[in-house]
Structures are given as C-alpha cells and as structure tokens.
mmCIF file of C-alpha atoms in Angstrom:
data_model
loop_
_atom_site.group_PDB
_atom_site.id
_atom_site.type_symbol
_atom_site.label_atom_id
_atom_site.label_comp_id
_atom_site.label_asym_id
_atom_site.label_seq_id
_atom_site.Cartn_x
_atom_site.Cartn_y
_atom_site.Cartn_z
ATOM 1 C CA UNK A 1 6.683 28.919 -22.191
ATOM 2 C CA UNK A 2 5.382 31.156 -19.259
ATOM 3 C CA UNK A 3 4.709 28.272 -16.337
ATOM 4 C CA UNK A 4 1.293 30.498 -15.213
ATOM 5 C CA UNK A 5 0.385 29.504 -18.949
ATOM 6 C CA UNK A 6 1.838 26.100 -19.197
ATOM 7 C CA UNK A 7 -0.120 25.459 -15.189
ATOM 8 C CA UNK A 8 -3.556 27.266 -17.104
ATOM 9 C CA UNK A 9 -3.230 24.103 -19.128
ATOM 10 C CA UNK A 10 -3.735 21.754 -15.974
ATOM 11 C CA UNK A 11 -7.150 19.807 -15.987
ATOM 12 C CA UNK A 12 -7.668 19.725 -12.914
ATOM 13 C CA UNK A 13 -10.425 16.887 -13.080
ATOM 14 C CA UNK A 14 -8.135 14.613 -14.643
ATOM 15 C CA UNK A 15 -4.428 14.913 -12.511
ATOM 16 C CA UNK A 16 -3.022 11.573 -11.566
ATOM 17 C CA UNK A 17 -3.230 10.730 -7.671
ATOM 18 C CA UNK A 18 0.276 9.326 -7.451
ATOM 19 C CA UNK A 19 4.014 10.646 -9.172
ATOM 20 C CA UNK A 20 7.059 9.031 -9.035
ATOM 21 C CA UNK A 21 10.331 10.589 -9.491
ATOM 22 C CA UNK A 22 13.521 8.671 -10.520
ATOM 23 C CA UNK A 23 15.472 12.341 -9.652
ATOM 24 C CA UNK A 24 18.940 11.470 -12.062
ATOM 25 C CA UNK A 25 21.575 13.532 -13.614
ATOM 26 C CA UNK A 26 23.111 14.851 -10.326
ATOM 27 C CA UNK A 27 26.413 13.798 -11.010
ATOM 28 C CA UNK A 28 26.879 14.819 -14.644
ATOM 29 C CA UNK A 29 25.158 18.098 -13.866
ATOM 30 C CA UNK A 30 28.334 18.905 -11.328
ATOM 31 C CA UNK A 31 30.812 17.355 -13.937
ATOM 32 C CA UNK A 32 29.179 19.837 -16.366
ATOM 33 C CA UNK A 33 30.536 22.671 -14.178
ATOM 34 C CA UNK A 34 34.115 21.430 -13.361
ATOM 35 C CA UNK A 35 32.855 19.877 -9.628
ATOM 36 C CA UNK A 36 32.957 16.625 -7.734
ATOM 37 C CA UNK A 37 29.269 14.864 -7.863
ATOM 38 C CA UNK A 38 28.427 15.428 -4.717
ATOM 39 C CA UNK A 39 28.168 19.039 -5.575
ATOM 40 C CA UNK A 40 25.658 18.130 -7.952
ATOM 41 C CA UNK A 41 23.533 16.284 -4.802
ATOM 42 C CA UNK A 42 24.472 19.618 -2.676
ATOM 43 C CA UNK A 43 22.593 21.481 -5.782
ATOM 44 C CA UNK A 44 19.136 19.165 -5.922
ATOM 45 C CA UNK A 45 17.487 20.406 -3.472
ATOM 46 C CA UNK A 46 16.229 23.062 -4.929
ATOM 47 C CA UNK A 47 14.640 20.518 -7.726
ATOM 48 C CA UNK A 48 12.921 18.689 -4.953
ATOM 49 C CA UNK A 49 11.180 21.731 -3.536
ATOM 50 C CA UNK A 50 9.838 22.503 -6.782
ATOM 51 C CA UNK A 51 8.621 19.057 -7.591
ATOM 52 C CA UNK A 52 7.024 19.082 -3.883
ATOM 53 C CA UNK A 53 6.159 22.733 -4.581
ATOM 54 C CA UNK A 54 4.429 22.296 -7.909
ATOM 55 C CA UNK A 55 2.324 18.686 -6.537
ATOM 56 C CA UNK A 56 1.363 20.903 -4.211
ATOM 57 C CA UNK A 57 -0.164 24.157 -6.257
ATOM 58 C CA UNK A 58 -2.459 21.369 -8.238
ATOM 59 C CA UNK A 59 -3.735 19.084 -5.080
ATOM 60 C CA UNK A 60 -1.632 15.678 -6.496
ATOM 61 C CA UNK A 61 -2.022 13.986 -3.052
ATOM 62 C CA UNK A 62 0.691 11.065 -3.374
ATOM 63 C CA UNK A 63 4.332 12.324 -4.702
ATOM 64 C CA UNK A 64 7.530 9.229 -4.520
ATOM 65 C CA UNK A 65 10.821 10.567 -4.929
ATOM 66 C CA UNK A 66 13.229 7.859 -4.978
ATOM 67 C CA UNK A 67 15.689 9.479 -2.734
ATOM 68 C CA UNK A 68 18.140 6.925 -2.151
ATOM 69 C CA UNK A 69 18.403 2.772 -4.050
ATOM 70 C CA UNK A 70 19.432 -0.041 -2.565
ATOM 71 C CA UNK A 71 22.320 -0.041 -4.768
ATOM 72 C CA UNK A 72 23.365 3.371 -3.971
ATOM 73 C CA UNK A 73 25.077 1.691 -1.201
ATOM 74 C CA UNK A 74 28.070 0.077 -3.739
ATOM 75 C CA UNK A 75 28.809 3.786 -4.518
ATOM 76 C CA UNK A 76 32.115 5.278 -2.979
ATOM 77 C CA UNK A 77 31.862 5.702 0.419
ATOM 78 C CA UNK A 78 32.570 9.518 0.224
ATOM 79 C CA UNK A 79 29.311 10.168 -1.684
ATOM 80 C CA UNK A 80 27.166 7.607 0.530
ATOM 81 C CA UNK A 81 28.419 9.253 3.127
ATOM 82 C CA UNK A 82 27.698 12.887 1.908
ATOM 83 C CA UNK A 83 24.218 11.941 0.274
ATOM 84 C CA UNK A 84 23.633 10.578 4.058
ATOM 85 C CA UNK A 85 24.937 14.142 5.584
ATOM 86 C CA UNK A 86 23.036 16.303 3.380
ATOM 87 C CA UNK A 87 19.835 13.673 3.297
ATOM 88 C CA UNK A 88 19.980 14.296 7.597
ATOM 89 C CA UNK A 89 20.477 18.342 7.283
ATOM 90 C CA UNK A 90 17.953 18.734 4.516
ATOM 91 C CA UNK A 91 15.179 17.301 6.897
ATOM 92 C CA UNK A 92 16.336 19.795 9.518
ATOM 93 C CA UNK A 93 15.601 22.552 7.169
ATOM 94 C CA UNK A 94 12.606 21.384 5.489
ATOM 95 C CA UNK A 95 10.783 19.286 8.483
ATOM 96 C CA UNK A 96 8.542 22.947 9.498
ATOM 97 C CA UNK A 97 8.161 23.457 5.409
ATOM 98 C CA UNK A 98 6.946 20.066 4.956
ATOM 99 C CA UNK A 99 4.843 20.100 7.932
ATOM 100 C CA UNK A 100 3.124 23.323 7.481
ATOM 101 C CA UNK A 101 2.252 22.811 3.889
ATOM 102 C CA UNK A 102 0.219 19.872 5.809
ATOM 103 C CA UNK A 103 2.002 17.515 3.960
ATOM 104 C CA UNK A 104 2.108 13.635 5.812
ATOM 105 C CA UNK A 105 6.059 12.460 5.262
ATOM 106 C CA UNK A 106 6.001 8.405 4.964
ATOM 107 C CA UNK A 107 9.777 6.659 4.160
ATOM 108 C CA UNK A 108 9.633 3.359 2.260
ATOM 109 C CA UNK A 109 12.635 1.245 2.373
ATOM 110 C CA UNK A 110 15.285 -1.115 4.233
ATOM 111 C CA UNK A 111 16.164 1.394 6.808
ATOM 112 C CA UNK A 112 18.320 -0.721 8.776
ATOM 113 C CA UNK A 113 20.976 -0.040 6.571
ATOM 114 C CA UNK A 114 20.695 3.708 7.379
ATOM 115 C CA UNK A 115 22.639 5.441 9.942
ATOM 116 C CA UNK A 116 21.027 5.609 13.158
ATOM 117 C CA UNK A 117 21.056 9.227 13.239
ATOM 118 C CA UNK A 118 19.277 9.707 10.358
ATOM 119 C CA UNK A 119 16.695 7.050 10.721
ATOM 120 C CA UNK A 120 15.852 8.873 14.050
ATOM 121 C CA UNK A 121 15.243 12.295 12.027
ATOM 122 C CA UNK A 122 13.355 10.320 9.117
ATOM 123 C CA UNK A 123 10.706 9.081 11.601
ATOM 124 C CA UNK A 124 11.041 11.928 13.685
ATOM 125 C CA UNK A 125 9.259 14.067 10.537
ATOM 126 C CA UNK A 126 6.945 11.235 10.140
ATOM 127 C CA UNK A 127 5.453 10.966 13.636
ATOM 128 C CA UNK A 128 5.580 15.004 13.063
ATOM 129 C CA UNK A 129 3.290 14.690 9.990
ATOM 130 C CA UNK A 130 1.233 11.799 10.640
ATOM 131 C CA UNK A 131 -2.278 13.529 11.359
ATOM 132 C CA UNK A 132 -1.501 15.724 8.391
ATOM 133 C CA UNK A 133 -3.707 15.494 5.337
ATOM 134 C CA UNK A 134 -2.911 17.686 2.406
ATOM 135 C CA UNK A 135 -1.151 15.207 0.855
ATOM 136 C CA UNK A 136 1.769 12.774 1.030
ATOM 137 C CA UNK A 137 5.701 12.976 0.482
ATOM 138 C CA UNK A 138 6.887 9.613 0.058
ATOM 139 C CA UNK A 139 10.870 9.334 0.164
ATOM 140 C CA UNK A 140 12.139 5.987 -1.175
ATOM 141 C CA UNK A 141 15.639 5.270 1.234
ATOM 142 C CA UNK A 142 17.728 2.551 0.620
ATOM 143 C CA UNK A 143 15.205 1.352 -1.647
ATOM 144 C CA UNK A 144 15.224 -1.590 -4.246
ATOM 145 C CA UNK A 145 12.124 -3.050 -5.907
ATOM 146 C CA UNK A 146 12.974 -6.377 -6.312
ATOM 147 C CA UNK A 147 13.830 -6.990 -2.519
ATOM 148 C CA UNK A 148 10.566 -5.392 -1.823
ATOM 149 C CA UNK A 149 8.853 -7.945 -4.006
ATOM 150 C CA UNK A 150 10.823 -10.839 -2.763
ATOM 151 C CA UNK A 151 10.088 -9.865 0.885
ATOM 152 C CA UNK A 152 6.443 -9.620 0.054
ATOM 153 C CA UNK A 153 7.033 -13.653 -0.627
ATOM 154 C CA UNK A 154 8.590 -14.608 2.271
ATOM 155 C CA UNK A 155 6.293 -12.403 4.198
ATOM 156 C CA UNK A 156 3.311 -14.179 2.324
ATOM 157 C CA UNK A 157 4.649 -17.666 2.284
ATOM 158 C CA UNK A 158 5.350 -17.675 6.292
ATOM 159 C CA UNK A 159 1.497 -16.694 6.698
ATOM 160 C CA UNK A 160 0.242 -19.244 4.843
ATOM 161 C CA UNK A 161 2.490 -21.759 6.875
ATOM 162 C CA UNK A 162 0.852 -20.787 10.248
ATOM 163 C CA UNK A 163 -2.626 -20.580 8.716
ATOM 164 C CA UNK A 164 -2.765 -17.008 8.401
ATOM 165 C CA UNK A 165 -3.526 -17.166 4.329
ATOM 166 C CA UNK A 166 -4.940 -19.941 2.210
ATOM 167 C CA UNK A 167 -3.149 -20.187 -1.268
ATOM 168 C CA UNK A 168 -6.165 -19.873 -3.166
ATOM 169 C CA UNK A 169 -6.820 -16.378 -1.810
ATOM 170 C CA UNK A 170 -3.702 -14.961 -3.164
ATOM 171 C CA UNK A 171 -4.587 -12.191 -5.794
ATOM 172 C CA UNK A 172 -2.654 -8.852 -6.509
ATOM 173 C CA UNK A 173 -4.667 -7.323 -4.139
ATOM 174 C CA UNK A 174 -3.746 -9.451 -0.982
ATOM 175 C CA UNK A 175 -0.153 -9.403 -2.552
ATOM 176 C CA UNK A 176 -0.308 -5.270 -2.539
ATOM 177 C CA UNK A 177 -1.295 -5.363 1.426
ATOM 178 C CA UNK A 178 2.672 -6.969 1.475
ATOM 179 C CA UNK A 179 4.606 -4.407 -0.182
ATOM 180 C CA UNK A 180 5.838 -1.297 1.553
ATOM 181 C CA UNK A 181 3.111 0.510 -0.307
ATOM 182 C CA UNK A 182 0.207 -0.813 0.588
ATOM 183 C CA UNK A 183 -1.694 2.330 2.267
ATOM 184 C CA UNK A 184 -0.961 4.224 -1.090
ATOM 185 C CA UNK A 185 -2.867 4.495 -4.578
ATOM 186 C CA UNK A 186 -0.995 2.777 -7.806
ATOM 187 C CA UNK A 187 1.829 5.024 -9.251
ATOM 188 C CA UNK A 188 -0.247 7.131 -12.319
ATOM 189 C CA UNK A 189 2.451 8.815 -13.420
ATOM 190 C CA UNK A 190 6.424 7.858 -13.806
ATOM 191 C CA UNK A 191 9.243 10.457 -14.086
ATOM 192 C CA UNK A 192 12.710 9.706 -14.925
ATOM 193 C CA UNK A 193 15.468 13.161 -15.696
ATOM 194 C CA UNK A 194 18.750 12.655 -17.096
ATOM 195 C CA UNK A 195 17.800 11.596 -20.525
ATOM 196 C CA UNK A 196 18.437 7.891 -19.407
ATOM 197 C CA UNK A 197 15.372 5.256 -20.349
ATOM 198 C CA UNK A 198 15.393 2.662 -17.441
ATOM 199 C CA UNK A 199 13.619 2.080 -14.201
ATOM 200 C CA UNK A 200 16.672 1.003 -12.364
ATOM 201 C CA UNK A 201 14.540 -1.289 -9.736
ATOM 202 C CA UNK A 202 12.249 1.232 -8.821
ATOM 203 C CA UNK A 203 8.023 0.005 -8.029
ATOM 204 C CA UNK A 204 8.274 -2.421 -10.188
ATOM 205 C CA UNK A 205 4.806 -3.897 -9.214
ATOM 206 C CA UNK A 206 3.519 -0.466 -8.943
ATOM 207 C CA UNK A 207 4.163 1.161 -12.039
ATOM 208 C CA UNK A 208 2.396 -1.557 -14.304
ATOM 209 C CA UNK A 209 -0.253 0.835 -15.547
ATOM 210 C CA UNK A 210 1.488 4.271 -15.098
ATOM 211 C CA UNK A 211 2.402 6.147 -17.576
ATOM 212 C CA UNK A 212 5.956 6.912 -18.032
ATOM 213 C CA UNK A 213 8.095 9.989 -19.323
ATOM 214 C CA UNK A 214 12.070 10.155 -19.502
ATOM 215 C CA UNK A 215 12.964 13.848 -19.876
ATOM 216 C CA UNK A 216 16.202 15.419 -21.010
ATOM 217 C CA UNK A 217 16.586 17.599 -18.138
ATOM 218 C CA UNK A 218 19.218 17.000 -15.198
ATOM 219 C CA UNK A 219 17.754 16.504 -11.883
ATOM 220 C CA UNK A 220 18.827 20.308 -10.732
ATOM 221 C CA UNK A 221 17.730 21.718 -13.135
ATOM 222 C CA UNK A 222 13.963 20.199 -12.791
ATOM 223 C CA UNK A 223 11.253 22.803 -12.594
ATOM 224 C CA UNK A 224 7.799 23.381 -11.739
ATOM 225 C CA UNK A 225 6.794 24.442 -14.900
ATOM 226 C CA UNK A 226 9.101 21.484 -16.030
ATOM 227 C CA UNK A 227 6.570 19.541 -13.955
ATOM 228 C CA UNK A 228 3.635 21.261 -15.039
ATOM 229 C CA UNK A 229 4.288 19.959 -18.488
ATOM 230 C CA UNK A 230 4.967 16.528 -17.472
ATOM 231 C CA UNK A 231 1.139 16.565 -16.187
ATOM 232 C CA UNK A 232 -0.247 18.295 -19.126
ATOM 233 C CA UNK A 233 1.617 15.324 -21.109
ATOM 234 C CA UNK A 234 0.477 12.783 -19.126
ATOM 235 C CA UNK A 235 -3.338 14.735 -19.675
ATOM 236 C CA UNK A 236 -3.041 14.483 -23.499
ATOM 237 C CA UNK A 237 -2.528 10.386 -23.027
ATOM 238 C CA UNK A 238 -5.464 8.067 -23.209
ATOM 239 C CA UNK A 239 -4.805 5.570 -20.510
ATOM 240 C CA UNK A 240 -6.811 2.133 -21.373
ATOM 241 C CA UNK A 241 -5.429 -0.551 -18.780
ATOM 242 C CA UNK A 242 -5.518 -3.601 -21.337
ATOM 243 C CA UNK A 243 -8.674 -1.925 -22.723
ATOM 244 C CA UNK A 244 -9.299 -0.747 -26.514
ATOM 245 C CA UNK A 245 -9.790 2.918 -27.128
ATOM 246 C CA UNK A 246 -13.566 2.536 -27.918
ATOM 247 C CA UNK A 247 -14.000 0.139 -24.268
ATOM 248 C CA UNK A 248 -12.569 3.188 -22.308
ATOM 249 C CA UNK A 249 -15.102 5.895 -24.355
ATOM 250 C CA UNK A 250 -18.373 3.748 -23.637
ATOM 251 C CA UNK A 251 -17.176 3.759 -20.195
#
C-alpha cells in the first residue's frame, strides 16, 4: 500500500504519546545476504531514521528505541565492540539531524559500563537538545529492566531508612519517580521486528497497559509506512485498562 495512503489513515486525535522499539533481526538480516552480523547493525540505521522520521511526520512526542541491553554485553567482543563504534559515529552524523528536527535526546541505562568516549558523545547530544521541545528520542544503552526495577528498591528502601519515605506511602506512582523513566508518559505502544514474540527485559513496569505488536519484518528493513501501519493497528484496538468495553464507551 502507498504510505501517503496508509499515513491518510492516521487519526491524529487518537496517536499514542509513547513507542517503544525492540529494533531485532539485525543479525539474520546480514546472514540473509552472505555477511557477518555486524553488517546487519552497519545497515540499521537507515531503519532508525525512519522510525524517528515517521514519529516525527505525526507529532508522537515520546519514541524508546532499545538501542543496546544489558545483556548485549555477553555478546562477542567483536560485535560489542563494533555496535559501540558505529553507536559513537552514528551520533556524530545524526547529533545536527536530531537537534534541528527539535527533537530533546535523553539515554536511559547503566552507562558506566559504556566506554568513556561514547558516554561523553551520548550526553554531549543531550545537553545539546535539552531546551528542545518537539519531542523526545529516548535511546535505551546498556539497558535491562529488571536491574532498573531492582535499583528502584534499593533506591526506595535506603530512603525510607533515613526518613525520606514512610512505607505506607509507597504506590506505583512514588515507585515510577524511581525508575529511569520517571519524567516520561507510560509506553502506549510496544514494537518488536524479527518475527520473535518476547520482551527480552525491556520496561517491564512500563509496558503493563501498552499495546503490543511483533512484526515479521527485520529491523533494516523497518519502514515508515511499516510504522504508519503499526499506528493505524494500534488505532483499530480498544484499549480498556482492566475496564469492560461498555465502562470505556460511557466514559
């Protein structure tokens, strides 16, 4: 389908305020074509410009790509080490892009574990962006979930030792002030490529209401109009949070 016809579709009263990617395939997308997988990572960032691209075109102000997991760091070191490389020249080349598009960059993650050099360009571009306001590229680095969560405990626990919290207060929303997401909106909207159906430790606590599509498409080959269908999918759902259909129409 034509994507101008497949973007006519778009209500644009009704488009989720946060998408998160789970970008996958990569690696069987170069194995596809006779290369190593890191040619596959080489060819995604094209995908990533068209998911940032296409959020952009239809005013979605919050887009996650989960860029690099906590457990990416068990993979060879060749491919860390390349994913790092091209993660450090990719900013280079998009940090004016990103900026004038007015897009605010935010990183969520354990960045200690990145190399220093790329750490300083990752919150170079966000200092860069920080007073921008068409909306906001989140990259999840060295990101896992569960350690995210877990942190949020300890973080939580050693406040209410020194006074800080009383245990009674404790409610999702005080627990949501302790995540690395806490100045963003709930995730609306969950994309995974590659065909595979798993969330691989990826906002766990945020997605617990979003609605969640696995597509058969390798990471770069992802679209706009790929994404324009996604929302137009996600348009045709009727999202009741725990609600019956008839509570949600009387609302």
């Amino acid at each position: 389908m034509n994507m101008s016809l497949i973007k006519d579709k778009i209500n644009s009263e009704n488009l989720p305020k946060h998408v998160a990617i789970i970008m996958d395939g990569n690696g069987r997308w170069a194995k596809s074509r006779g290369e190593e997988r890191t040619f596959g990572h080489k060819n995604a960032i094209n995908a990533v410009r068209n998911a940032i691209n296409a959020c952009n075109e239809i005013h979605i102000p919050y887009l996650t790509l989960y860029t690099f997991s906590s457990e990416n760091w068990n993979r060879p070191k060749d491919e860390v080490d390349t994913l790092m490389n091209l993660l450090a020249e990719t900013l280079l080349l998009e940090a004016e892009e990103i900026f004038s598009k007015g897009l605010r960059m935010h990183v969520i993650g354990n960045l200690e574990k990145i190399p220093p050099l790329v750490k300083e360009q990752l919150l170079r571009v966000v200092e860069l962006t920080k007073e921008n306001t068409k909306g906001n590229l989140v990259l999840a680095i060295s990101y896992g979930s569960q350690n995210e969560i877990l942190n949020a405990v300890k973080n939580i626990s050693t406040d209410v030792k020194e006074g800080k919290v009383n245990v009674e207060d404790i409610n999702e929303k005080l627990f949501e002030n302790y995540l690395y997401t806490k100045d963003f909106p709930p995730v609306d909207l969950l994309i995974r490529t590659s065909g595979e159906i798993r969330i691989s430790n990826f906002l766990l606590w945020q997605i617990a209401y979003a609605e969640l599509q696995f597509l058969n498409v390798l990471w770069p080959d992802f679209s706009k109009d790929i994404f324009f269908q996604c929302i137009v999918d996600y348009q045709n759902k009727e999202r009741r949070f725990g609600m019956t259909g008839e509570q949600i129409k009387i609302q």
